[in-house]
Amino acid sequence: MKKWVPTILVLLVLIIGWVYAASQNYFREEEAEKVKLLGIKSADIQSITIHDNNTDTSGASKPSSSQLELKNGVWSMVEPKAYPLNGYTVSSWLDALSGADQELVVEKEPKDLDKYGLGSDATLLDIQLNDNREIKLSIGGQLPADDARYVRVDSGPVVAVQTESISNIELSRQDLLDTTPFNLDETNVNTLEWEGEAATWMLKSSSDEGAADQTWTLNGEAIEATDAVSLIGKIKNLSTADDVRKASELKGTVPRFTLSVEQKVNGEAVTDVYRGLTIPSEPDQIWVVTPDGQWAYPMDAASLKEAEQFPNSIKKSESDVTSSSSEDNADADANSSSTSN
């Protein structure tokens, strides 16, 4: 028995050591550290060029690239034109570029880029950094088994990046533009006045409370606050699917409507006037000119005609309620008379 004591002691030491090591996670496989795709911060980016390789099915000629630059702390589009940008979308885009992770390396030294969709069909971004470095980002096709896309940075390896990350990066010029001409804030609007060919109406509040708590009138008649907020929202959310133009480029236009918007900004009442214009040769399109007279947004005439008639839907809703109430009262009276007899 004594001869087994040393062996038993060694086994006990080994068991105790193994238990201790296990308790300290020595045997747990460390998670692979995430590798940033570009290895930069959003604040490092000075300019971005988007090369558009998509074919326009309508046959219309469109610019092949768009360039955005950071000037005096503000992002602006410089090519193909100084189109107005959606600041929130641009900020989110920059964060997506700097925050994207590389999931895995697919091929270190790729010989055939076409099989990854990284050839002539790839989405290309040229990123200029404020230290004068340049990054070329190529986005290719979908991996066959995973929710990821093939990506290549400069002439490096082909890597995989989650599709969700790529969807936040692979934006077109149209995605980055400010496509809504009417700059409204439901919480600040005091008055909307529409003067058009088919209708004229005025939505007005009579208090300084939040939009949902205000007392509202439409053409002098009281309406529900929810209807007023809905009407403001419908105007605010009208958007264009096409590129804007300089208002000075429009020639021979005919007035179609004006929309006057009074809002309280920093405690002061500010009135903006939007003008709707048509070109006789394009009757199905109305150009909405911004209050500063700089930009013209192409809008579908039918959608603006519907906007012109928005208040009628409110009136119809109220009349339907009144009619329904009258019918209910009439039915109640008839039932009461029948019971009495």
Tab-separated table of N, CA and C in Angstrom, residues 10 40 45 61 93 96 104 108 113 117 134 140 142 145 158 173 216 232 238 245 251 255 279 298 301 312 333 336:
chain	number	residue	atom	x	y	z
A	10	VAL	N	0.509	12.189	-6.385
A	10	VAL	CA	0.697	12.855	-7.692
A	10	VAL	C	-0.633	13.039	-8.409
A	40	ILE	N	-10.410	52.477	-39.290
A	40	ILE	CA	-10.425	53.933	-39.184
A	40	ILE	C	-11.606	54.379	-38.328
A	45	ILE	N	-12.428	60.425	-41.979
A	45	ILE	CA	-12.843	60.472	-43.387
A	45	ILE	C	-13.013	61.912	-43.854
A	61	SER	N	-29.680	58.905	-69.134
A	61	SER	CA	-28.271	59.094	-68.810
A	61	SER	C	-28.141	59.668	-67.415
A	93	TRP	N	-24.044	56.652	-42.150
A	93	TRP	CA	-23.235	56.006	-43.181
A	93	TRP	C	-21.763	55.984	-42.784
A	96	ALA	N	-21.226	53.497	-40.122
A	96	ALA	CA	-21.273	52.133	-40.653
A	96	ALA	C	-19.946	51.755	-41.311
A	104	LEU	N	-14.249	36.953	-41.584
A	104	LEU	CA	-13.235	35.931	-41.861
A	104	LEU	C	-12.554	36.232	-43.187
A	108	LYS	N	-6.624	34.772	-49.316
A	108	LYS	CA	-5.587	35.765	-49.034
A	108	LYS	C	-5.067	36.444	-50.293
A	113	LEU	N	-11.255	37.442	-59.252
A	113	LEU	CA	-12.156	38.308	-58.484
A	113	LEU	C	-13.596	38.195	-58.960
A	117	GLY	N	-17.775	38.322	-57.347
A	117	GLY	CA	-18.537	39.526	-57.673
A	117	GLY	C	-17.736	40.783	-57.453
A	134	GLU	N	-5.544	56.964	-48.933
A	134	GLU	CA	-6.710	56.586	-49.724
A	134	GLU	C	-7.027	55.112	-49.498
A	140	GLY	N	-18.684	42.920	-53.208
A	140	GLY	CA	-19.089	41.947	-54.211
A	140	GLY	C	-20.372	41.211	-53.873
A	142	GLN	N	-22.874	37.723	-52.664
A	142	GLN	CA	-23.267	37.062	-51.414
A	142	GLN	C	-22.534	35.735	-51.258
A	145	ALA	N	-23.327	30.254	-48.272
A	145	ALA	CA	-23.916	29.626	-47.086
A	145	ALA	C	-24.195	30.605	-45.951
A	158	VAL	N	-9.654	38.725	-50.018
A	158	VAL	CA	-11.115	38.740	-50.062
A	158	VAL	C	-11.605	38.309	-48.684
A	173	ARG	N	-26.361	57.462	-54.296
A	173	ARG	CA	-26.495	58.910	-54.161
A	173	ARG	C	-27.904	59.286	-53.688
A	216	TRP	N	-56.912	72.942	-32.612
A	216	TRP	CA	-56.706	73.195	-34.034
A	216	TRP	C	-58.019	73.532	-34.738
A	232	ILE	N	-50.316	67.398	-41.024
A	232	ILE	CA	-48.955	67.939	-41.072
A	232	ILE	C	-47.977	66.852	-41.499
A	238	LEU	N	-44.053	63.898	-47.881
A	238	LEU	CA	-44.012	63.862	-49.341
A	238	LEU	C	-42.561	63.928	-49.800
A	245	ARG	N	-33.102	69.808	-58.741
A	245	ARG	CA	-32.444	70.700	-59.687
A	245	ARG	C	-32.310	72.078	-59.074
A	251	LYS	N	-37.360	77.027	-66.571
A	251	LYS	CA	-37.734	78.128	-67.460
A	251	LYS	C	-39.182	77.955	-67.914
A	255	PRO	N	-47.298	78.787	-62.215
A	255	PRO	CA	-47.598	78.533	-60.796
A	255	PRO	C	-48.751	77.556	-60.631
A	279	ILE	N	-43.861	72.917	-65.702
A	279	ILE	CA	-43.390	73.286	-67.034
A	279	ILE	C	-44.425	72.750	-68.022
A	298	PRO	N	-38.566	67.591	-57.942
A	298	PRO	CA	-39.579	67.078	-58.875
A	298	PRO	C	-40.548	66.145	-58.151
A	301	ALA	N	-47.363	64.941	-59.959
A	301	ALA	CA	-48.516	65.839	-59.869
A	301	ALA	C	-49.682	65.182	-59.150
A	312	ASN	N	-60.033	67.281	-47.176
A	312	ASN	CA	-61.336	66.700	-47.488
A	312	ASN	C	-61.518	65.358	-46.804
A	333	ASP	N	-84.854	55.701	-32.170
A	333	ASP	CA	-86.204	56.274	-32.057
A	333	ASP	C	-87.235	55.322	-32.628
A	336	SER	N	-87.813	52.502	-30.273
A	336	SER	CA	-88.545	52.972	-29.105
A	336	SER	C	-90.025	53.109	-29.444
